[in-house]
Amino acid sequence: MNDESKSTRPAPDQEPQVTRSTAPMWIIVATLALLFFGGLYLDSHSGWFNDRVYAPYDSAEKLEAFQPKSGAGAAAQGKRIYEAVCGICHGNDGAGKPGQAPPLAGSEWVLAKGVNRLAHIPLEGVSGTLTVEGKEWNLNMAAMGAALSDADLAAVLAYVRTSWGNQAGEVSADDVKKVRDAIGGHPQAVTGDQLKSIPE
Amino acid sequence: MKTGFSVFLVAFVALGASWFGLVYAPLHQLGIEKQTAILQSGDTWPPQRTGDATLGLDVYREYGCAACHTRQVRQTGVANQLELISLGQHQAADFKDFLKSLMVVPELNSFSNTLCGPLAQWDGRLPVTLYFGPDDTVIAALVEKLKPLGIKTDARVVATGADISRGWGLRQSVAADYLYDQPVELGSLRAGPDLTAIGAREPDLNWQLQHLYAPRSVVADSSMPAFRFLFEVRPISGRPAPEALTLKAEFAPPAGMEVVPTPEARRLAVYLLSLKTGAPLYEAPYTPATAAK
């Protein structure tokens, strides 16, 4: 035994003592930082604990991106909403009701090139005279589509434009959104002449 | 004990945190599960079970079906698929050239190998898959170019994975699927196939009963034990019973006898028939096959 080791040992007759010593601050900070970023990593790769996000989707955005956008399903949805909202007056066959609602099958308003003009009708309603297929109608239609979501109204318009022999283009939710934004917060029932001034 | 309160506090926080994370949060997220809307349809999922089917779950549990059969489909990926449905007035050979000429479009440029490669050996048969992969911008760009020409395409979202390739389902199982299962019979061993969609794969009640009575009468190399004790083999009195099984000669009872399912067997079969392919849900989207037609 040398002198050095002797000096660090407690004397044999001394009781061992518990001493306090703190862990270096940087270890504590580094551990907490690691835990924090580990937690963030886990969360961000498991959809932030969203109960509707299952693997292989790792975020709500990714799940949203894979929602089917069109197809027969959208047509079925359009048919269902049409029959609940529009069919009462316009008829489930799109033939309309004499004196009350003009036909949609073969209507030049429905078969227009774009849906800009058409979308104003369910979003704002119609009042006054409107000529459909050469026949004049005196109408008073409420804004039946204003309460529907963009996607739902687009599905309805697409259904109307492609059913009962109608063969016009498809409608996207963006088309409807554009019209809704253009109308803003002040929908006002349009007349036939006003409608004609709106681009198709 | 000077530190008594701190010990209590630390233990309380630790146990409270694990209770919150492992009991309360899952219960809050999934315990209040209700029927959910099926994508692009007015219907809800899962469909309510009939009384017999609900009782059938108890039979399923009693005879330990879950020991050899799972009821969970796994999914490893998801893809966007673009199928060519019809060429309109165009010819297949022209279409190949046209597709090549489209590759100058910036959105399509980086996909030229994926798009044109597989079509090189294409014999003109329809439908053919134009694109299968994670990207949907390429599909939107292609559709935009093809649509004005009268070329019909169908864009679909497809779930992928081994279980789905085996035909056990069209998407993975999610919590909503088990809404009416009490208890949930997930199973963990696949000595037999997964039963998630058995009611859609074999929708015939008689098939299900034959399979329970004599598995090899309908699946030649089945390793399932026969559940004959769920059936009554009895002499025909007068006319044969309407619910008697029709069996192949090899498995049929001797002449003058008939095999009649007990109520238990019927319930189990009805429960199996109630297990249908998962409908597309928000949390497990796919495009149903009917969209192609």
Coordinates of N, CA and C in Angstrom, one line a residue, chain A residues 38 45 133 148:
Chain A
G38 N -37.6 12.6 -28.6 CA -38.0 11.3 -28.8 C -39.6 11.3 -28.8
H45 N -44.8 10.4 -35.9 CA -44.9 9.2 -36.8 C -46.1 8.4 -36.4
E133 N -86.3 25.5 -71.5 CA -86.7 24.8 -72.7 C -87.9 25.5 -73.4
L148 N -75.7 22.8 -47.9 CA -74.9 21.6 -48.2 C -73.4 22.0 -48.3

